[in-house]
Amino acid sequence: MSATDAAGFIDKWRARWPEWQVAGAFVPEPRRTTAAAWFALLQELGDAAWHGADPTPGLAKLAWWQEELQGWSRGARRHPLATCLQRQPAPWEAFARTLNTLPATRDLGAAATLEALPGFAGAAAACETALLEGEADAGRVPADADALARCLVGERVLLAGQGSEALWLLRQWPRTVRTPRARRIQAALLHARLRALQNGTATRPLPGWRVLPLAWRAARGGR
């Protein structure tokens, strides 16, 4: 298992979010690979929980991931993304315990899914803070858990092309959030693509001339 193996999963995430070819310049270089690997991991978990006509394979993947993340907390690793993430001082055990809450959200709408996600989002936010900000107290639940949950649900809505759900999310989207820089940038990109979906226009990736100012403002703390 090597960083090259991990690159395949990161490339899978980048294929869905090619805007990061431009936006990544606003994340400090030491954090770029970590951020990409973390977002790729969240994408793997979201796809397992919410996508595919048959839920059975996704359930099996989530069970596997639960064991894998528990192993990360003990120094064991099997998945290629572990080469970028496992040695970071993140609360992997606590995060792993929350994965079993995801299957019940598969058939829920955006609002109901958000109501069901506090435990998962809180654990994920603690990992995200540790990975992307390097805080010593990685076990706490940061104040940005709700923002992270909205991003995860927003990406689900975007992938499914659910315009009415996009409108609901956009009406409640906070203007500013206390999150690591990479999350702020991803939230800004997602917000722009949800607006396009809600307006009935194509949901293709944003052009570079739009990504540049969006990422710049998000990196500075705005949206």
Short mmCIF file of N, CA and C in Angstrom, two decimals, residues 1 4 37 58 67 82-83 86 100 115 120 135 150 163 183 195 197 209 218:
data_model
loop_
_atom_site.label_atom_id
_atom_site.label_comp_id
_atom_site.label_asym_id
_atom_site.label_seq_id
_atom_site.Cartn_x
_atom_site.Cartn_y
_atom_site.Cartn_z
N MET A 1 0.86 -1.19 0.00
CA MET A 1 0.00 0.00 0.00
C MET A 1 0.89 1.23 0.00
N THR A 4 0.75 6.19 -3.93
CA THR A 4 0.27 6.04 -5.30
C THR A 4 -1.09 5.36 -5.32
N ALA A 37 -7.44 13.82 0.62
CA ALA A 37 -7.67 12.46 1.10
C ALA A 37 -8.87 12.40 2.03
N GLY A 58 -23.69 -1.12 -0.22
CA GLY A 58 -23.32 0.01 0.60
C GLY A 58 -23.26 -0.33 2.07
N GLU A 67 -14.84 -1.12 10.65
CA GLU A 67 -13.71 -1.92 11.12
C GLU A 67 -12.38 -1.26 10.77
N ALA A 82 -5.38 5.41 4.01
CA ALA A 82 -4.74 5.41 5.33
C ALA A 82 -3.32 5.96 5.27
N THR A 83 -2.66 5.85 4.12
CA THR A 83 -1.30 6.35 4.01
C THR A 83 -1.24 7.87 4.20
N GLN A 86 -4.17 8.00 8.39
CA GLN A 86 -4.23 7.17 9.60
C GLN A 86 -3.29 7.64 10.71
N ASN A 100 -22.68 3.53 11.94
CA ASN A 100 -23.89 2.72 11.91
C ASN A 100 -25.16 3.55 11.94
N GLU A 115 -31.34 16.19 10.51
CA GLU A 115 -31.76 15.93 11.89
C GLU A 115 -31.16 14.65 12.43
N PHE A 120 -22.84 11.67 13.77
CA PHE A 120 -21.87 11.44 12.70
C PHE A 120 -21.13 12.73 12.36
N GLU A 135 -5.33 20.85 15.50
CA GLU A 135 -5.56 21.19 16.90
C GLU A 135 -5.16 20.03 17.81
N ARG A 150 -24.27 19.97 6.58
CA ARG A 150 -24.95 20.59 5.45
C ARG A 150 -24.18 20.37 4.15
N GLY A 163 -33.38 19.41 -7.38
CA GLY A 163 -33.48 20.86 -7.36
C GLY A 163 -34.28 21.41 -6.20
N ARG A 183 -12.48 23.38 4.16
CA ARG A 183 -13.93 23.18 4.24
C ARG A 183 -14.68 24.43 3.78
N ARG A 195 -26.78 26.37 -6.35
CA ARG A 195 -27.55 27.46 -6.93
C ARG A 195 -27.83 27.18 -8.40
N LEU A 197 -28.03 24.24 -9.77
CA LEU A 197 -29.01 23.16 -9.81
C LEU A 197 -30.41 23.69 -9.53
N TRP A 209 -12.71 30.77 -14.05
CA TRP A 209 -12.86 32.20 -13.76
C TRP A 209 -13.84 32.45 -12.62
N ALA A 218 -13.52 32.59 0.14
CA ALA A 218 -13.69 31.56 1.17
C ALA A 218 -12.43 31.39 2.00
#
